Coordinates of C-alpha atoms in Angstrom, one line a residue:
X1486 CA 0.0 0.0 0.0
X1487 CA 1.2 3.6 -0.7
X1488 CA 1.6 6.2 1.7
X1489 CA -1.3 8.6 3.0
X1490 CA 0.2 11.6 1.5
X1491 CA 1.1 10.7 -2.4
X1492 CA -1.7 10.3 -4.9
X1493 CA -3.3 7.4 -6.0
X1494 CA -3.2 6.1 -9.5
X1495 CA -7.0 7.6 -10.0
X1496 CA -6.1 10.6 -8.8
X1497 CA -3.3 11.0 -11.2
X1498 CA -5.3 10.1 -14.1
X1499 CA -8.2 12.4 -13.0
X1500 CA -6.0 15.3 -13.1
X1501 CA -4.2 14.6 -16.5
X1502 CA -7.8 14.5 -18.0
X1503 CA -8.7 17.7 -16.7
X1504 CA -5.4 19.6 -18.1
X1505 CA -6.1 17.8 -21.1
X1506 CA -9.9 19.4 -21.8
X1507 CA -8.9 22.7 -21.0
X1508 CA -6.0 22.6 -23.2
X1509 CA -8.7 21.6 -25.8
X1510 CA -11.3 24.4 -24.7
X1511 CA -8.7 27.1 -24.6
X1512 CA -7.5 25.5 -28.3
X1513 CA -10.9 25.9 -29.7
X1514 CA -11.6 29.4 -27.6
X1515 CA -14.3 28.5 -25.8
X1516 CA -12.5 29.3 -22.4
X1517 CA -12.4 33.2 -23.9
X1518 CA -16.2 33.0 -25.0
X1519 CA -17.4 31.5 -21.7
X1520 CA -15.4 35.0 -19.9
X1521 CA -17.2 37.1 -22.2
X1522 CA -20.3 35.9 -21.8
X1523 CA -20.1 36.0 -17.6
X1524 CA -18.8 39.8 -18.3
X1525 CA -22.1 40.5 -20.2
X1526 CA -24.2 38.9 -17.8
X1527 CA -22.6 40.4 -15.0
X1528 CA -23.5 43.7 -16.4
X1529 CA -26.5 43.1 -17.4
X1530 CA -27.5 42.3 -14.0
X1531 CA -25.5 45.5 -12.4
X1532 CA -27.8 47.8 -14.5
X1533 CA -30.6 46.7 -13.7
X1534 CA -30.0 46.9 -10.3
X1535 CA -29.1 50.5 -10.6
X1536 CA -32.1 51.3 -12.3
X1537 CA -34.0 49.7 -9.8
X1538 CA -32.7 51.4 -7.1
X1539 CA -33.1 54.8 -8.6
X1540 CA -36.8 54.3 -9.1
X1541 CA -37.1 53.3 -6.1
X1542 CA -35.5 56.9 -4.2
X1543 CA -36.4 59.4 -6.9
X1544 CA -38.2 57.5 -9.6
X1545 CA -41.9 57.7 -10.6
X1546 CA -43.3 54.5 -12.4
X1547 CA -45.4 55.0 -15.6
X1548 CA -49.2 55.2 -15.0
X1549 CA -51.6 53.8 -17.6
X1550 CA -54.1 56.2 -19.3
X1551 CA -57.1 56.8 -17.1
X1552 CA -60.5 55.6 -18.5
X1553 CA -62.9 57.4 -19.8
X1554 CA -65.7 58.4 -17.0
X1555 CA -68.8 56.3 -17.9
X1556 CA -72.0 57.8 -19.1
X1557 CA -74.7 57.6 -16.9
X1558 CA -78.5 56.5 -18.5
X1559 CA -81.3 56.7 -16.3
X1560 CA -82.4 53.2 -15.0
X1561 CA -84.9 51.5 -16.6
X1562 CA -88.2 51.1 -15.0
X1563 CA -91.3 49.2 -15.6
X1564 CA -94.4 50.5 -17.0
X1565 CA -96.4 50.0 -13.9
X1566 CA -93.4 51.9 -12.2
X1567 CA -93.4 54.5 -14.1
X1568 CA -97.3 54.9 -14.4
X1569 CA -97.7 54.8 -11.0
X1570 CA -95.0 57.4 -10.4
X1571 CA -97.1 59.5 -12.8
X1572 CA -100.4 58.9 -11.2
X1573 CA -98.8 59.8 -7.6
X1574 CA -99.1 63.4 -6.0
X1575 CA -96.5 66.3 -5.6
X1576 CA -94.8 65.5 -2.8
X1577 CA -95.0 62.2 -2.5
X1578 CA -92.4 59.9 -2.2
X1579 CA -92.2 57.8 -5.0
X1580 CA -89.5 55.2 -3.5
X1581 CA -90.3 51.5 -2.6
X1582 CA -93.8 50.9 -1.3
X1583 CA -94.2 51.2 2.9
X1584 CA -97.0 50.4 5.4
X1585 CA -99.1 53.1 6.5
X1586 CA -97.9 52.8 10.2
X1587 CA -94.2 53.3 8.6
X1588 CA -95.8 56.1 6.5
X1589 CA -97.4 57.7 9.8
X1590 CA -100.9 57.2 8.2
X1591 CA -103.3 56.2 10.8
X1592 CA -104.5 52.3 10.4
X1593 CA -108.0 51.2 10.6
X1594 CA -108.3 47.4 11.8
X1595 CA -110.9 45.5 10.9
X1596 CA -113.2 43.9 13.5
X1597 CA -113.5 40.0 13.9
X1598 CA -116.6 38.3 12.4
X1599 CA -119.4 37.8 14.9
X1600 CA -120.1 34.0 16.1
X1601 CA -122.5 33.1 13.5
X1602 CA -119.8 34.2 10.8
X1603 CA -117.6 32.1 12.9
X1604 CA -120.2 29.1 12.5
X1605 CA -120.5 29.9 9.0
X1606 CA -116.6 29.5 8.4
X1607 CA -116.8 26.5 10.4
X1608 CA -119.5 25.0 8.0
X1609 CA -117.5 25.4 5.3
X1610 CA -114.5 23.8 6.4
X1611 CA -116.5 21.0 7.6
X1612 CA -117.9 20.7 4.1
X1613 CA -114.3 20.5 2.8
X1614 CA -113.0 17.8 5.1
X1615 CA -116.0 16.0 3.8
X1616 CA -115.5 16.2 0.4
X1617 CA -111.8 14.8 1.3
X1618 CA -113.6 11.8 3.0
X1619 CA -115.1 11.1 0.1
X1620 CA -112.5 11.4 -2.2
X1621 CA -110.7 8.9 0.0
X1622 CA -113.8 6.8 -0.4
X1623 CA -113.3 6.7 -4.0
X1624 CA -109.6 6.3 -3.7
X1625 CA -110.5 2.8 -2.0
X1626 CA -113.2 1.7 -3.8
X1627 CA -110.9 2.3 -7.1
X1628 CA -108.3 -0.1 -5.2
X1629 CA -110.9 -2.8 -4.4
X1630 CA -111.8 -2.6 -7.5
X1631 CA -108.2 -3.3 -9.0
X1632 CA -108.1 -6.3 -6.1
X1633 CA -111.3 -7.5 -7.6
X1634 CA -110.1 -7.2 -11.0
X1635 CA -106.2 -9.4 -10.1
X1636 CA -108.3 -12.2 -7.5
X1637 CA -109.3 -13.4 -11.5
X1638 CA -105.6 -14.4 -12.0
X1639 CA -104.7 -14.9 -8.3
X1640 CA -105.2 -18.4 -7.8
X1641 CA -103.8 -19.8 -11.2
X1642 CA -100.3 -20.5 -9.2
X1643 CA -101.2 -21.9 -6.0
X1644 CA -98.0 -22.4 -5.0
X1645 CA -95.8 -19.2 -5.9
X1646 CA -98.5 -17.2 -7.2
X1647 CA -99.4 -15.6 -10.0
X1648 CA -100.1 -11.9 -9.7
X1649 CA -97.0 -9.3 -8.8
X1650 CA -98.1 -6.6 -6.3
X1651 CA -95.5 -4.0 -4.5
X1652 CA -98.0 -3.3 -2.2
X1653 CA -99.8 -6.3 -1.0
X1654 CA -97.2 -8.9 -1.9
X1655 CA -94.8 -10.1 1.0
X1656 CA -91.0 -11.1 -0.3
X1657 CA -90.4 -14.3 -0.3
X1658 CA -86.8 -14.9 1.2
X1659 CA -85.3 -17.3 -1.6
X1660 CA -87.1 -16.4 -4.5
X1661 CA -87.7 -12.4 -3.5
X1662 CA -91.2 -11.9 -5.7
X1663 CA -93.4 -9.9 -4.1
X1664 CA -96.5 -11.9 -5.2
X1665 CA -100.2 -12.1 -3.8
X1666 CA -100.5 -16.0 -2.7
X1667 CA -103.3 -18.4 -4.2
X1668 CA -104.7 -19.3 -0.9
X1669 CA -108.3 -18.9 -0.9
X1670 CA -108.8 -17.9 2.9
X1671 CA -106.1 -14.9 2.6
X1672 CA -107.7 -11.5 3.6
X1673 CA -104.7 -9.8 2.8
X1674 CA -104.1 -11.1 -0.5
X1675 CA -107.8 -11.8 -1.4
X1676 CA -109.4 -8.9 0.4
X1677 CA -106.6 -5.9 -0.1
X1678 CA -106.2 -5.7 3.8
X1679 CA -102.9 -4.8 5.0
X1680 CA -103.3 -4.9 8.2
X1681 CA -103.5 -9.0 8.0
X1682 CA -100.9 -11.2 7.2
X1683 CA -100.3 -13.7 4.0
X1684 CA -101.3 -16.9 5.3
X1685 CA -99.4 -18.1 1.8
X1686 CA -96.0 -17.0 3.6
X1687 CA -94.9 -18.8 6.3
X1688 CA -93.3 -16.7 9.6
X1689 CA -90.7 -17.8 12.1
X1690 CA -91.9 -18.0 15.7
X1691 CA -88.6 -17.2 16.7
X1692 CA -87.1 -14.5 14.9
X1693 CA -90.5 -12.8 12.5
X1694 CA -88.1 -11.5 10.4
X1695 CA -88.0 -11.6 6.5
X1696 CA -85.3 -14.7 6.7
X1697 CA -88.4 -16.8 7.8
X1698 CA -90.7 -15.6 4.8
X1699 CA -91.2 -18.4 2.8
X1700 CA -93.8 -19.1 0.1
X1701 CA -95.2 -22.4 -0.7
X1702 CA -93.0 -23.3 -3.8
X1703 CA -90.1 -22.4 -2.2
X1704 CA -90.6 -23.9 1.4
X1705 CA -91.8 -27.6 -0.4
X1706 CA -88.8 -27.2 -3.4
X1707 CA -85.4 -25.9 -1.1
X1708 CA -86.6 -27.5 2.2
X1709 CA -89.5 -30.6 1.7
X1710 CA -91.6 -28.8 4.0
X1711 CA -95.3 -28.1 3.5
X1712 CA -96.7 -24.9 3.9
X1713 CA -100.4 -26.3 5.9
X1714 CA -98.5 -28.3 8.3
X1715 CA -96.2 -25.3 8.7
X1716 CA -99.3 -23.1 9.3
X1717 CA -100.3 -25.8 11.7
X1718 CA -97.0 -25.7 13.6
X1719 CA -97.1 -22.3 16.0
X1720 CA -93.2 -23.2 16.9
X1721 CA -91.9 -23.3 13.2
X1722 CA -88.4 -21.9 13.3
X1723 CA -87.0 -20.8 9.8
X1724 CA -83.2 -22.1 8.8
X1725 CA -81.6 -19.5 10.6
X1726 CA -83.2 -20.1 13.9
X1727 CA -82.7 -23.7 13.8
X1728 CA -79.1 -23.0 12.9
X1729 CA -78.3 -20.4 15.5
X1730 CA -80.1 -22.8 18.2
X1731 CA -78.7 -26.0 17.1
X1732 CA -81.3 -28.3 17.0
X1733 CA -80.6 -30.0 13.6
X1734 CA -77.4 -30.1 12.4
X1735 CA -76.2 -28.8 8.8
X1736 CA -79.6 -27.5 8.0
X1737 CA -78.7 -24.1 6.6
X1738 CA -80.7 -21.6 4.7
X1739 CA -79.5 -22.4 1.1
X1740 CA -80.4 -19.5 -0.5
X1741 CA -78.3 -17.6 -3.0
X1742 CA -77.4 -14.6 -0.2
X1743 CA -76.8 -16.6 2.7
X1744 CA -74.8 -19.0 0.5
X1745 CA -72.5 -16.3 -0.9
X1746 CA -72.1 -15.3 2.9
X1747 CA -70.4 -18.3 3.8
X1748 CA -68.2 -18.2 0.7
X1749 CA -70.1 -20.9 -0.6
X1750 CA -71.7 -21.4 -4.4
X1751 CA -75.8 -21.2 -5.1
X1752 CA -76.6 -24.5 -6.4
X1753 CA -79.2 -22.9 -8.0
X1754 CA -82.3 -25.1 -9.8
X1755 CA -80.4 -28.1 -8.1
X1756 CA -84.3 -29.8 -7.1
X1757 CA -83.9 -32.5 -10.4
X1758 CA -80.7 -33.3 -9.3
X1759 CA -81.7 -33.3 -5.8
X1760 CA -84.7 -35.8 -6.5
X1761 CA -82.4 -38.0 -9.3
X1762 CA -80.1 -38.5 -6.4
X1763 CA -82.9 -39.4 -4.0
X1764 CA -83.3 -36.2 -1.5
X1765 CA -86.5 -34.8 -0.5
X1766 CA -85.2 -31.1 -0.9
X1767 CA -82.5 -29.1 -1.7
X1768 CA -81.8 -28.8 1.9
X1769 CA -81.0 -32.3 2.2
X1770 CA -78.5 -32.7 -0.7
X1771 CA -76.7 -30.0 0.8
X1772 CA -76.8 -30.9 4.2
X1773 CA -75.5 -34.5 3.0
X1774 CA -72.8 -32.7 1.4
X1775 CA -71.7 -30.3 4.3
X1776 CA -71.4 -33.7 6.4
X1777 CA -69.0 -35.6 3.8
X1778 CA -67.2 -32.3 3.9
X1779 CA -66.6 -32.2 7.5
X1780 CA -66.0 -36.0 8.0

C-alpha cells in the first residue's frame, strides 16, 4: 500500500484528464467565449439593479391612461313603475312601497266576524274535510276494484303465485317476488287488507323477520316442508333459527345470499338433481354434502 500523503493512481489520471480538456477548450476558444459571456451577464445584472434602485428613491413609475368616465343612463323602469309614479301626487315619495304605520298614516283594523260568521266558516270547512272523505272513499273503492279485477288471476299458481303486487305482496326470502299467494282464505291477498298477514307465507316463531318468509314453492322445493302443516306448527323456526339454536345439524338456509355469505356457491335449480339422487329437498343434498365435507 502507498503512503497517505502521495496520490493514487486515480487521482493522477483524474488530473491529467482535466489539463487535457482545458487545453482543448482554450485551443478551440471557448475558455475566452465563456469569460465574455459571464462579463455580459454580469452587467447586465448590475444595470438593472441600478435602475432599480433609482426608481425606487427618486423615480416615478409610468401610470396607464385613465378611463374614460362612464355615461350615466337613467335606470330603466317598468311600466307599472313608471305609471304609478305618474299617477302619484307632488310630494310624495315615490321610492319602494311602505306600510301606513311606517308612513305615519293612521291604520283602521278590521273587526272579527261575529259567532254566527264564525259558525259559518266553520261549515265550510267542515264541508271541505267531507269532500276529502269522500275522495278517500273513491280512492279505496278504485283499489278494491283493482283487487277484484287481479283475485281473477290470483289463484292460477297456487303455490308461488301468480299476480306481482308492491303493495300487498310479501317477499319471499329465496325467490324475492313480491306476489299475492293463491290461498283462498287470505284477507290480505284476497281482500286488499294490509293490516293482516299472507297466510301463503310462512313466519318464524322465533325470529319474525324476513329470513323466515317463505312461500309455498319455495318452502316444499329448497326445504320438503309443506306450507299447511307449517301453518299448523305455531313453533316453526325458519333455517336461521334452527341454525343459530342448534337443533338439527347442517340445516342451513341455502339461499343464494346466505350461501355467498359463507363463501359458498348457489346451487341454483339443483331440485332434479336433488330428486335423481334421492333427497327430498335441496336442503338435504346440501346438508349430506356439508357432512361428507366435514368427515
Amino acid at each position: 500500500m502507498g503512503s497517505l500523503g502521495g496520490k493514487s493512481d486515480y487521482e493522477s489520471v483524474r488530473d491529467a484528464r482535466i489539463s487535457e480538456n482545458l487545453a482543448r477548450m482554450e485551443m478551440l476558444g471557448l475558455r475566452r467565449c465563456a469569460g465574455e459571456l459571464s462579463a455580459i451577464a454580469s452587467a447586465s445584472a448590475s444595470a438593472s439593479a441600478a435602475a432599480s434602485r433609482r426608481a425606487g428613491i427618486g423615480g416615478t413609475t409610468p401610470r396607464r391612461n385613465p378611463k374614460p368616465p362612464r355615461v350615466l343612463t337613467p335606470l330603466r323602469r317598468s311600466g307599472r313603475l313608471v305609471a304609478i309614479a305618474a299617477a302619484a301626487p307632488a310630494g310624495s315619495a315615490s321610492g319602494p312601497r311602505r306600510s301606513a304605520r311606517l308612513n305615519g298614516q293612521t291604520t283602521e283594523h278590521k273587526a272579527l266576524p261575529l259567532k254566527g260568521s264564525l259558525s259559518k266558516f266553520a261549515a265550510e270547512e267542515a264541508e271541505e274535510e267531507e269532500e276529502e272523505q269522500e275522495e278517500k272513499k273513491a280512492m279505496v273503492v278504485i283499489d278494491k276494484e283493482r283487487v277484484r279485477i287481479l283475485q281473477e288471476r290470483r289463484c292460477d299458481s297456487k303455490g308461488r303465485g301468480a299476480v306481482y303486487d308492491p303493495v300487498l305482496g310479501i317477499c319471499c326470502h329465496f325467490c324475492r317476488q313480491k306476489k299475492l299467494c293463491g290461498e283462498e282464505g287470505c284477507k290480505r291477498c284476497g281482500e286488499g287488507d294490509l293490516n293482516q298477514p299472507c297466510i301463503g307465507k310462512t313466519d318464524c316463531s322465533s325470529c319474525h323477520s324476513s329470513y323466515g318468509i317463505l312461500c309455498r314453492a319455495c318452502l316444499k322445493v329448497r326445504y320438503g316442508e309443506d306450507m299447511d302443516e307449517v301453518r299448523k306448527n305455531k313453533n316453526w323456526m325458519c333455517p336461521h333459527c334452527i341454525e343459530e339454536k342448534g337443533t338439527k345439524k347442517f340445516w342451513i338456509c341455502n339461499s343464494s345470499i346466505c350461501l355467498k355469505k359463507r363463501k359458498l356457491s348457489p346451487t341454483g335449480i339443483a331440485i332434479y338433481d336433488a330428486r335423481e339422487q334421492g333427497y327430498e329437498s335441496v336442503a338435504h343434498l346440501l346438508m349430506d354434502k356439508l357432512k361428507c365435507r366435514a368427515f
